[in-house]
Amino acid sequence: MKLKIDYSVYLVTDTGFLQGRDFAACIEAALKGGVTLLQYRDKNADSRVLLERALLLKKMCAVYHVPLLINDRLDIALAVQADGVHVGQSDLPVTVVRRLLGEQAVIGASAHNPEEARQALADGADYLGCGAVFGTTTKNDAGYLGLDGLQCIRQAVTAPLVGIGGVNSTNFEQVLQTGANGAAIVSGILAADDIEAEVRKFKTIADRYKNI
Amino acid sequence: MKLKIDYSVYLVTDTGFLQGRDFAACIEAALKGGVTLLQYRDKNADSRVLLERALLLKKMCAVYHVPLLINDRLDIALAVQADGVHVGQSDLPVTVVRRLLGEQAVIGASAHNPEEARQALADGADYLGCGAVFGTTTKNDAGYLGLDGLQCIRQAVTAPLVGIGGVNSTNFEQVLQTGANGAAIVSGILAADDIEAEVRKFKTIADRYKNI
């Protein structure tokens, strides 16, 4: 049976916000705080480094019973037996990922409008990452969607979706108010001085919403 | 049964030498000239572009009955059903690639000395790419091996191996004289004004060597 996912507090990794702190220690703090889903995203490292970090995350996620998805790199996902893959519009097509990973894998796709959202789901995606909801510096090429745009996609599809882009513990509730199932968070968690405590703030807010 | 490979005139793609010429047209000229093996290497393109180019190469290679290997990206190799993968020391380990691709796949590994060569073969590699044989500008991080170093690896292992790094139609014969089974060639083919004619020069030389 397919893994049941809690998309509410979805951490996407980025080493750029760690300010010299240890990668594994920061991710473990986030897992302790209660992130519900983890995506390993790293667009720059060599494959060997990607593999080593993904293996480390896989072990940590197993301890905390948190599913692990890999951004873009289906080979890394296969190598570490991750729970799935997240693909953007310039990554491998959802149809190809589904064919190679099988029906049980969790496949997410980025969508910036209702048309992309419907297409991704028709192609076999399990959930959608929609953004940028707020101004963000994480991905320079991410188009701005806004809360209105997110709500527009929410009304167009019934599949799980998360908002991404500039989400922090202050604006997280606005994302949930659109009917989104959660948010994919990068700097909103990883740039915090106390990562574990920051994740707990998200958890407290998420606990109040039934769309999760 | 495992594919029998002719490693003699082994083209490794690089878009940097095409001087604005069409990628597909240049590769087709090389196939017409008689390259015996093709590796698609592209360290910069998005996964979607990698997939599209790999699919194109797969179709062209089928027409010319030339095996296609993919550099590093096992996911792209799986997606296009390439004949195998070539990995460097900072790519996925050979053991992982072999486990995911199976026994029939052709797996090549870069080796810069006898120790790396023996290890790669023990890990399951089918052939070795050894270099840099000559000074080269293709990969900034490639250590210099020289013809002596190539011969040293040749004497240490019996598996197929090719020299790589700065090989052109003028120095190709020196590579074959070490007992190497061929050369992996980048600019030596792709920077030529007449790619097809340049490949024929390599073929003429290769025809004189029985270690191929």
GROMACS .gro file of C-alpha atoms in nm:
model
  424
    1MET     CA    1   0.000   0.000   0.000
    2LYS     CA    2   0.116   0.347  -0.077
    3LEU     CA    3   0.278   0.543   0.201
    4LYS     CA    4   0.043   0.790   0.372
    5ILE     CA    5   0.216   1.127   0.382
    6ASP     CA    6   0.169   1.417   0.622
    7TYR     CA    7   0.264   1.715   0.405
    8SER     CA    8   0.211   1.979   0.673
    9VAL     CA    9   0.565   2.069   0.778
   10TYR     CA   10   0.776   1.970   0.481
   11LEU     CA   11   1.144   2.058   0.503
   12VAL     CA   12   1.346   2.107   0.185
   13THR     CA   13   1.720   2.107   0.245
   14ASP     CA   14   1.954   2.381   0.134
   15THR     CA   15   2.308   2.406   0.267
   16GLY     CA   16   2.321   2.779   0.194
   17PHE     CA   17   2.133   2.875   0.510
   18LEU     CA   18   2.335   2.679   0.761
   19GLN     CA   19   2.589   2.956   0.828
   20GLY     CA   20   2.870   2.707   0.879
   21ARG     CA   21   2.669   2.477   1.106
   22ASP     CA   22   2.689   2.101   1.054
   23PHE     CA   23   2.443   1.976   0.790
   24ALA     CA   24   2.350   1.654   0.971
   25ALA     CA   25   2.309   1.828   1.308
   26CYS     CA   26   2.075   2.091   1.157
   27ILE     CA   27   1.861   1.831   0.983
   28GLU     CA   28   1.844   1.620   1.297
   29ALA     CA   29   1.727   1.922   1.497
   30ALA     CA   30   1.450   1.973   1.240
   31LEU     CA   31   1.351   1.606   1.263
   32LYS     CA   32   1.343   1.629   1.644
   33GLY     CA   33   1.122   1.935   1.614
   34GLY     CA   34   0.876   1.731   1.413
   35VAL     CA   35   0.907   1.794   1.040
   36THR     CA   36   0.666   1.555   0.872
   37LEU     CA   37   0.843   1.510   0.538
   38LEU     CA   38   1.197   1.574   0.417
   39GLN     CA   39   1.321   1.654   0.068
   40TYR     CA   40   1.692   1.641  -0.004
   41ARG     CA   41   1.764   1.911  -0.260
   42ASP     CA   42   2.114   1.990  -0.373
   43LYS     CA   43   2.173   2.114  -0.724
   44ASN     CA   44   2.549   2.160  -0.700
   45ALA     CA   45   2.718   1.865  -0.533
   46ASP     CA   46   2.888   1.579  -0.719
   47SER     CA   47   2.694   1.254  -0.740
   48ARG     CA   48   2.921   1.090  -0.483
   49VAL     CA   49   2.849   1.364  -0.228
   50LEU     CA   50   2.477   1.352  -0.310
   51LEU     CA   51   2.479   0.979  -0.243
   52GLU     CA   52   2.664   1.011   0.088
   53ARG     CA   53   2.435   1.287   0.215
   54ALA     CA   54   2.123   1.105   0.096
   55LEU     CA   55   2.235   0.789   0.277
   56LEU     CA   56   2.285   0.990   0.595
   57LEU     CA   57   1.940   1.150   0.562
   58LYS     CA   58   1.783   0.812   0.490
   59LYS     CA   59   1.921   0.675   0.819
   60MET     CA   60   1.809   0.979   1.017
   61CYS     CA   61   1.464   0.978   0.858
   62ALA     CA   62   1.423   0.609   0.948
   63VAL     CA   63   1.488   0.689   1.314
   64TYR     CA   64   1.223   0.964   1.315
   65HIS     CA   65   0.980   0.776   1.086
   66VAL     CA   66   0.983   1.062   0.837
   67PRO     CA   67   0.962   0.987   0.463
   68LEU     CA   68   1.254   1.103   0.248
   69LEU     CA   69   1.213   1.241  -0.103
   70ILE     CA   70   1.499   1.335  -0.335
   71ASN     CA   71   1.486   1.643  -0.555
   72ASP     CA   72   1.532   1.571  -0.927
   73ARG     CA   73   1.788   1.290  -0.898
   74LEU     CA   74   1.606   0.966  -0.951
   75ASP     CA   75   1.937   0.779  -0.950
   76ILE     CA   76   2.014   0.896  -0.598
   77ALA     CA   77   1.660   0.805  -0.490
   78LEU     CA   78   1.708   0.453  -0.629
   79ALA     CA   79   2.052   0.418  -0.475
   80VAL     CA   80   1.933   0.499  -0.121
   81GLN     CA   81   1.583   0.355  -0.160
   82ALA     CA   82   1.421   0.687  -0.082
   83ASP     CA   83   1.043   0.705  -0.060
   84GLY     CA   84   1.018   0.914  -0.372
   85VAL     CA   85   1.127   1.203  -0.588
   86HIS     CA   86   1.026   1.564  -0.638
   87VAL     CA   87   1.067   1.708  -0.988
   88GLY     CA   88   1.052   2.062  -1.119
   89GLN     CA   89   0.954   2.166  -1.467
   90SER     CA   90   1.315   2.140  -1.591
   91ASP     CA   91   1.378   1.801  -1.427
   92LEU     CA   92   1.280   1.458  -1.558
   93PRO     CA   93   0.913   1.442  -1.662
   94VAL     CA   94   0.672   1.288  -1.410
   95THR     CA   95   0.580   1.013  -1.658
   96VAL     CA   96   0.943   0.900  -1.681
   97VAL     CA   97   0.992   0.909  -1.304
   98ARG     CA   98   0.673   0.710  -1.248
   99ARG     CA   99   0.775   0.449  -1.504
  100LEU     CA  100   1.115   0.401  -1.343
  101LEU     CA  101   1.015   0.421  -0.976
  102GLY     CA  102   0.688   0.230  -0.990
  103GLU     CA  103   0.344   0.287  -0.842
  104GLN     CA  104   0.447   0.279  -0.477
  105ALA     CA  105   0.689   0.572  -0.499
  106VAL     CA  106   0.578   0.917  -0.385
  107ILE     CA  107   0.623   1.159  -0.673
  108GLY     CA  108   0.586   1.533  -0.635
  109ALA     CA  109   0.591   1.794  -0.906
  110SER     CA  110   0.631   2.170  -0.907
  111ALA     CA  111   0.336   2.360  -1.051
  112HIS     CA  112   0.303   2.734  -1.099
  113ASN     CA  113  -0.054   2.749  -1.226
  114PRO     CA  114  -0.367   2.531  -1.254
  115GLU     CA  115  -0.268   2.404  -1.599
  116GLU     CA  116   0.070   2.273  -1.483
  117ALA     CA  117  -0.099   2.129  -1.174
  118ARG     CA  118  -0.358   1.933  -1.375
  119GLN     CA  119  -0.094   1.810  -1.618
  120ALA     CA  120   0.139   1.691  -1.340
  121LEU     CA  121  -0.145   1.495  -1.177
  122ALA     CA  122  -0.254   1.349  -1.511
  123ASP     CA  123   0.110   1.241  -1.562
  124GLY     CA  124   0.108   1.057  -1.231
  125ALA     CA  125   0.222   1.300  -0.961
  126ASP     CA  126   0.099   1.233  -0.606
  127TYR     CA  127   0.127   1.588  -0.481
  128LEU     CA  128   0.213   1.937  -0.599
  129GLY     CA  129   0.463   2.194  -0.478
  130CYS     CA  130   0.326   2.536  -0.571
  131GLY     CA  131   0.513   2.862  -0.553
  132ALA     CA  132   0.663   3.098  -0.504
  133VAL     CA  133   0.396   3.185  -0.246
  134PHE     CA  134   0.601   3.469  -0.097
  135GLY     CA  135   0.908   3.653  -0.219
  136THR     CA  136   1.199   3.412  -0.193
  137THR     CA  137   1.571   3.406  -0.253
  138THR     CA  138   1.602   3.026  -0.257
  139LYS     CA  139   1.546   2.972  -0.628
  140ASN     CA  140   1.615   3.264  -0.855
  141ASP     CA  141   1.411   3.120  -1.139
  142ALA     CA  142   1.094   3.058  -0.938
  143GLY     CA  143   0.804   3.261  -1.069
  144TYR     CA  144   0.594   3.449  -0.815
  145LEU     CA  145   0.258   3.287  -0.744
  146GLY     CA  146   0.132   3.454  -0.428
  147LEU     CA  147  -0.140   3.338  -0.190
  148ASP     CA  148  -0.406   3.414  -0.451
  149GLY     CA  149  -0.231   3.195  -0.706
  150LEU     CA  150  -0.199   2.915  -0.453
  151GLN     CA  151  -0.570   2.935  -0.374
  152CYS     CA  152  -0.643   2.928  -0.747
  153ILE     CA  153  -0.454   2.598  -0.784
  154ARG     CA  154  -0.620   2.466  -0.466
  155GLN     CA  155  -0.960   2.525  -0.624
  156ALA     CA  156  -0.854   2.357  -0.948
  157VAL     CA  157  -0.733   2.024  -0.804
  158THR     CA  158  -0.812   1.796  -0.510
  159ALA     CA  159  -0.470   1.628  -0.479
  160PRO     CA  160  -0.239   1.717  -0.188
  161LEU     CA  161  -0.048   2.036  -0.244
  162VAL     CA  162   0.200   2.245  -0.052
  163GLY     CA  163   0.296   2.608  -0.087
  164ILE     CA  164   0.666   2.684  -0.131
  165GLY     CA  165   0.874   3.000  -0.142
  166GLY     CA  166   0.945   3.231   0.149
  167VAL     CA  167   0.725   3.041   0.396
  168ASN     CA  168   0.817   3.102   0.761
  169SER     CA  169   0.646   3.050   1.097
  170THR     CA  170   0.488   3.396   1.073
  171ASN     CA  171   0.317   3.354   0.735
  172PHE     CA  172   0.266   2.973   0.748
  173GLU     CA  173  -0.092   3.008   0.872
  174GLN     CA  174  -0.184   3.211   0.563
  175VAL     CA  175  -0.067   2.919   0.348
  176LEU     CA  176  -0.287   2.675   0.539
  177GLN     CA  177  -0.581   2.913   0.512
  178THR     CA  178  -0.578   2.868   0.134
  179GLY     CA  179  -0.660   2.501   0.187
  180ALA     CA  180  -0.306   2.384   0.112
  181ASN     CA  181  -0.205   2.064   0.295
  182GLY     CA  182   0.113   2.221   0.421
  183ALA     CA  183   0.419   2.411   0.315
  184ALA     CA  184   0.760   2.319   0.184
  185ILE     CA  185   0.998   2.525   0.393
  186VAL     CA  186   1.364   2.600   0.336
  187SER     CA  187   1.513   2.907   0.506
  188GLY     CA  188   1.205   2.941   0.729
  189ILE     CA  189   1.345   2.644   0.918
  190LEU     CA  190   1.715   2.618   0.830
  191ALA     CA  191   1.805   2.984   0.887
  192ALA     CA  192   1.664   2.978   1.243
  193ASP     CA  193   1.908   2.996   1.533
  194ASP     CA  194   1.712   2.724   1.713
  195ILE     CA  195   1.590   2.495   1.436
  196GLU     CA  196   1.409   2.250   1.663
  197ALA     CA  197   1.213   2.526   1.837
  198GLU     CA  198   1.129   2.686   1.503
  199VAL     CA  199   0.984   2.362   1.370
  200ARG     CA  200   0.767   2.336   1.683
  201LYS     CA  201   0.613   2.673   1.598
  202PHE     CA  202   0.508   2.534   1.257
  203LYS     CA  203   0.373   2.219   1.425
  204THR     CA  204   0.161   2.418   1.670
  205ILE     CA  205   0.004   2.612   1.384
  206ALA     CA  206  -0.048   2.300   1.169
  207ASP     CA  207  -0.229   2.126   1.455
  208ARG     CA  208  -0.511   2.377   1.423
  209TYR     CA  209  -0.590   2.294   1.060
  210LYS     CA  210  -0.801   2.003   0.944
  211ASN     CA  211  -0.684   2.019   0.580
  212ILE     CA  212  -0.363   1.848   0.687
  213MET     CA  213   2.480  -1.207  -2.338
  214LYS     CA  214   2.682  -0.900  -2.264
  215LEU     CA  215   2.733  -0.655  -2.546
  216LYS     CA  216   3.071  -0.686  -2.720
  217ILE     CA  217   3.224  -0.341  -2.735
  218ASP     CA  218   3.479  -0.198  -2.978
  219TYR     CA  219   3.653   0.065  -2.765
  220SER     CA  220   3.890   0.186  -3.036
  221VAL     CA  221   3.739   0.518  -3.145
  222TYR     CA  222   3.532   0.623  -2.847
  223LEU     CA  223   3.370   0.966  -2.872
  224VAL     CA  224   3.284   1.157  -2.555
  225THR     CA  225   3.048   1.447  -2.616
  226ASP     CA  226   3.115   1.803  -2.510
  227THR     CA  227   2.913   2.093  -2.643
  228GLY     CA  228   3.197   2.337  -2.573
  229PHE     CA  229   3.388   2.247  -2.891
  230LEU     CA  230   3.106   2.279  -3.141
  231GLN     CA  231   3.162   2.652  -3.211
  232GLY     CA  232   2.792   2.714  -3.262
  233ARG     CA  233   2.739   2.411  -3.483
  234ASP     CA  234   2.434   2.191  -3.429
  235PHE     CA  235   2.492   1.924  -3.162
  236ALA     CA  236   2.298   1.649  -3.340
  237ALA     CA  237   2.457   1.722  -3.678
  238CYS     CA  238   2.807   1.706  -3.530
  239ILE     CA  239   2.741   1.377  -3.351
  240GLU     CA  240   2.585   1.230  -3.663
  241ALA     CA  241   2.893   1.326  -3.866
  242ALA     CA  242   3.107   1.143  -3.609
  243LEU     CA  243   2.882   0.836  -3.628
  244LYS     CA  244   2.902   0.842  -4.008
  245GLY     CA  245   3.281   0.860  -3.981
  246GLY     CA  246   3.276   0.542  -3.778
  247VAL     CA  247   3.308   0.610  -3.403
  248THR     CA  248   3.274   0.274  -3.233
  249LEU     CA  249   3.130   0.386  -2.898
  250LEU     CA  250   2.959   0.705  -2.779
  251GLN     CA  251   2.947   0.856  -2.433
  252TYR     CA  252   2.704   1.137  -2.363
  253ARG     CA  253   2.872   1.363  -2.110
  254ASP     CA  254   2.714   1.690  -2.000
  255LYS     CA  255   2.779   1.817  -1.649
  256ASN     CA  256   2.578   2.139  -1.675
  257ALA     CA  257   2.241   2.085  -1.841
  258ASP     CA  258   1.913   2.040  -1.652
  259SER     CA  259   1.782   1.685  -1.628
  260ARG     CA  260   1.510   1.757  -1.882
  261VAL     CA  261   1.766   1.869  -2.141
  262LEU     CA  262   1.990   1.572  -2.057
  263LEU     CA  263   1.698   1.341  -2.119
  264GLU     CA  264   1.605   1.501  -2.450
  265ARG     CA  265   1.963   1.494  -2.582
  266ALA     CA  266   2.017   1.138  -2.458
  267LEU     CA  267   1.699   1.024  -2.636
  268LEU     CA  268   1.821   1.187  -2.955
  269LEU     CA  269   2.162   1.018  -2.924
  270LYS     CA  270   1.997   0.685  -2.848
  271LYS     CA  271   1.802   0.704  -3.174
  272MET     CA  272   2.108   0.804  -3.376
  273CYS     CA  273   2.324   0.535  -3.217
  274ALA     CA  274   2.062   0.272  -3.301
  275VAL     CA  275   2.080   0.369  -3.668
  276TYR     CA  276   2.460   0.335  -3.671
  277HIS     CA  277   2.468   0.030  -3.439
  278VAL     CA  278   2.691   0.214  -3.194
  279PRO     CA  279   2.649   0.153  -2.818
  280LEU     CA  280   2.558   0.456  -2.606
  281LEU     CA  281   2.693   0.514  -2.257
  282ILE     CA  282   2.589   0.799  -2.026
  283ASN     CA  283   2.838   0.984  -1.810
  284ASP     CA  284   2.755   0.979  -1.439
  285ARG     CA  285   2.376   1.003  -1.465
  286LEU     CA  286   2.239   0.656  -1.408
  287ASP     CA  287   1.885   0.800  -1.407
  288ILE     CA  288   1.926   0.929  -1.761
  289ALA     CA  289   2.075   0.594  -1.867
  290LEU     CA  290   1.772   0.414  -1.724
  291ALA     CA  291   1.530   0.660  -1.879
  292VAL     CA  292   1.664   0.613  -2.233
  293GLN     CA  293   1.771   0.248  -2.192
  294ALA     CA  294   2.131   0.331  -2.272
  295ASP     CA  295   2.381   0.046  -2.293
  296GLY     CA  296   2.562   0.160  -1.982
  297VAL     CA  297   2.720   0.429  -1.770
  298HIS     CA  298   3.065   0.577  -1.723
  299VAL     CA  299   3.154   0.702  -1.376
  300GLY     CA  300   3.440   0.912  -1.249
  301GLN     CA  301   3.585   0.906  -0.900
  302SER     CA  302   3.339   1.173  -0.779
  303ASP     CA  303   3.036   1.008  -0.940
  304LEU     CA  304   2.829   0.718  -0.805
  305PRO     CA  305   3.047   0.424  -0.698
  306VAL     CA  306   3.075   0.137  -0.947
  307THR     CA  307   2.920  -0.105  -0.694
  308VAL     CA  308   2.604   0.109  -0.673
  309VAL     CA  309   2.580   0.147  -1.050
  310ARG     CA  310   2.624  -0.227  -1.103
  311ARG     CA  311   2.358  -0.307  -0.843
  312LEU     CA  312   2.106  -0.072  -1.005
  313LEU     CA  313   2.183  -0.143  -1.372
  314GLY     CA  314   2.237  -0.518  -1.354
  315GLU     CA  315   2.496  -0.751  -1.502
  316GLN     CA  316   2.422  -0.680  -1.868
  317ALA     CA  317   2.502  -0.309  -1.849
  318VAL     CA  318   2.838  -0.180  -1.967
  319ILE     CA  319   3.002   0.009  -1.683
  320GLY     CA  320   3.315   0.213  -1.725
  321ALA     CA  321   3.519   0.384  -1.456
  322SER     CA  322   3.788   0.650  -1.459
  323ALA     CA  323   4.121   0.540  -1.316
  324HIS     CA  324   4.432   0.750  -1.270
  325ASN     CA  325   4.668   0.482  -1.142
  326PRO     CA  326   4.694   0.101  -1.110
  327GLU     CA  327   4.535   0.102  -0.765
  328GLU     CA  328   4.221   0.284  -0.882
  329ALA     CA  329   4.213   0.058  -1.187
  330ARG     CA  330   4.222  -0.264  -0.985
  331GLN     CA  331   3.963  -0.133  -0.740
  332ALA     CA  332   3.723  -0.029  -1.018
  333LEU     CA  333   3.747  -0.373  -1.178
  334ALA     CA  334   3.702  -0.547  -0.842
  335ASP     CA  335   3.391  -0.330  -0.792
  336GLY     CA  336   3.247  -0.452  -1.121
  337ALA     CA  337   3.363  -0.213  -1.394
  338ASP     CA  338   3.386  -0.357  -1.747
  339TYR     CA  339   3.645  -0.113  -1.877
  340LEU     CA  340   3.864   0.174  -1.763
  341GLY     CA  341   3.907   0.529  -1.888
  342CYS     CA  342   4.260   0.637  -1.799
  343GLY     CA  343   4.399   0.987  -1.820
  344ALA     CA  344   4.488   1.249  -1.873
  345VAL     CA  345   4.722   1.095  -2.131
  346PHE     CA  346   4.814   1.430  -2.284
  347GLY     CA  347   4.768   1.785  -2.164
  348THR     CA  348   4.400   1.864  -2.190
  349THR     CA  349   4.164   2.152  -2.130
  350THR     CA  350   3.849   1.940  -2.124
  351LYS     CA  351   3.842   1.864  -1.753
  352ASN     CA  352   4.024   2.104  -1.526
  353ASP     CA  353   4.043   1.855  -1.241
  354ALA     CA  354   4.192   1.566  -1.439
  355GLY     CA  355   4.531   1.465  -1.308
  356TYR     CA  356   4.806   1.418  -1.565
  357LEU     CA  357   4.890   1.055  -1.632
  358GLY     CA  358   5.096   1.058  -1.949
  359LEU     CA  359   5.175   0.771  -2.186
  360ASP     CA  360   5.403   0.615  -1.924
  361GLY     CA  361   5.124   0.617  -1.666
  362LEU     CA  362   4.884   0.464  -1.919
  363GLN     CA  363   5.131   0.186  -1.995
  364CYS     CA  364   5.174   0.127  -1.622
  365ILE     CA  365   4.798   0.071  -1.583
  366ARG     CA  366   4.797  -0.146  -1.898
  367GLN     CA  367   5.056  -0.373  -1.739
  368ALA     CA  368   4.860  -0.392  -1.413
  369VAL     CA  369   4.524  -0.507  -1.555
  370THR     CA  370   4.395  -0.714  -1.846
  371ALA     CA  371   4.049  -0.553  -1.877
  372PRO     CA  372   3.973  -0.321  -2.170
  373LEU     CA  373   4.102   0.030  -2.118
  374VAL     CA  374   4.110   0.352  -2.314
  375GLY     CA  375   4.333   0.653  -2.283
  376ILE     CA  376   4.161   0.990  -2.242
  377GLY     CA  377   4.275   1.348  -2.235
  378GLY     CA  378   4.411   1.545  -2.528
  379VAL     CA  379   4.398   1.254  -2.773
  380ASN     CA  380   4.388   1.359  -3.139
  381SER     CA  381   4.451   1.192  -3.473
  382THR     CA  382   4.821   1.286  -3.452
  383ASN     CA  383   4.896   1.128  -3.114
  384PHE     CA  384   4.631   0.850  -3.122
  385GLU     CA  385   4.881   0.591  -3.244
  386GLN     CA  386   5.101   0.650  -2.938
  387VAL     CA  387   4.800   0.560  -2.718
  388LEU     CA  388   4.746   0.235  -2.906
  389GLN     CA  389   5.117   0.154  -2.880
  390THR     CA  390   5.082   0.131  -2.500
  391GLY     CA  391   4.846  -0.164  -2.551
  392ALA     CA  392   4.534   0.043  -2.476
  393ASN     CA  393   4.221  -0.081  -2.657
  394GLY     CA  394   4.142   0.263  -2.786
  395ALA     CA  395   4.101   0.623  -2.685
  396ALA     CA  396   3.817   0.832  -2.554
  397ILE     CA  397   3.826   1.143  -2.766
  398VAL     CA  398   3.656   1.477  -2.712
  399SER     CA  399   3.802   1.784  -2.886
  400GLY     CA  400   4.019   1.562  -3.107
  401ILE     CA  401   3.697   1.485  -3.295
  402LEU     CA  402   3.447   1.757  -3.207
  403ALA     CA  403   3.675   2.056  -3.268
  404ALA     CA  404   3.758   1.938  -3.624
  405ASP     CA  405   3.617   2.137  -3.915
  406ASP     CA  406   3.525   1.812  -4.091
  407ILE     CA  407   3.425   1.578  -3.811
  408GLU     CA  408   3.346   1.281  -4.035
  409ALA     CA  409   3.684   1.298  -4.210
  410GLU     CA  410   3.863   1.337  -3.877
  411VAL     CA  411   3.700   1.021  -3.741
  412ARG     CA  412   3.813   0.832  -4.052
  413LYS     CA  413   4.174   0.924  -3.969
  414PHE     CA  414   4.134   0.759  -3.627
  415LYS     CA  415   3.973   0.455  -3.791
  416THR     CA  416   4.257   0.413  -4.036
  417ILE     CA  417   4.508   0.413  -3.753
  418ALA     CA  418   4.299   0.181  -3.534
  419ASP     CA  419   4.275  -0.073  -3.817
  420ARG     CA  420   4.649  -0.135  -3.787
  421TYR     CA  421   4.635  -0.248  -3.422
  422LYS     CA  422   4.539  -0.592  -3.305
  423ASN     CA  423   4.479  -0.487  -2.941
  424ILE     CA  424   4.145  -0.343  -3.047
   0.00000   0.00000   0.00000
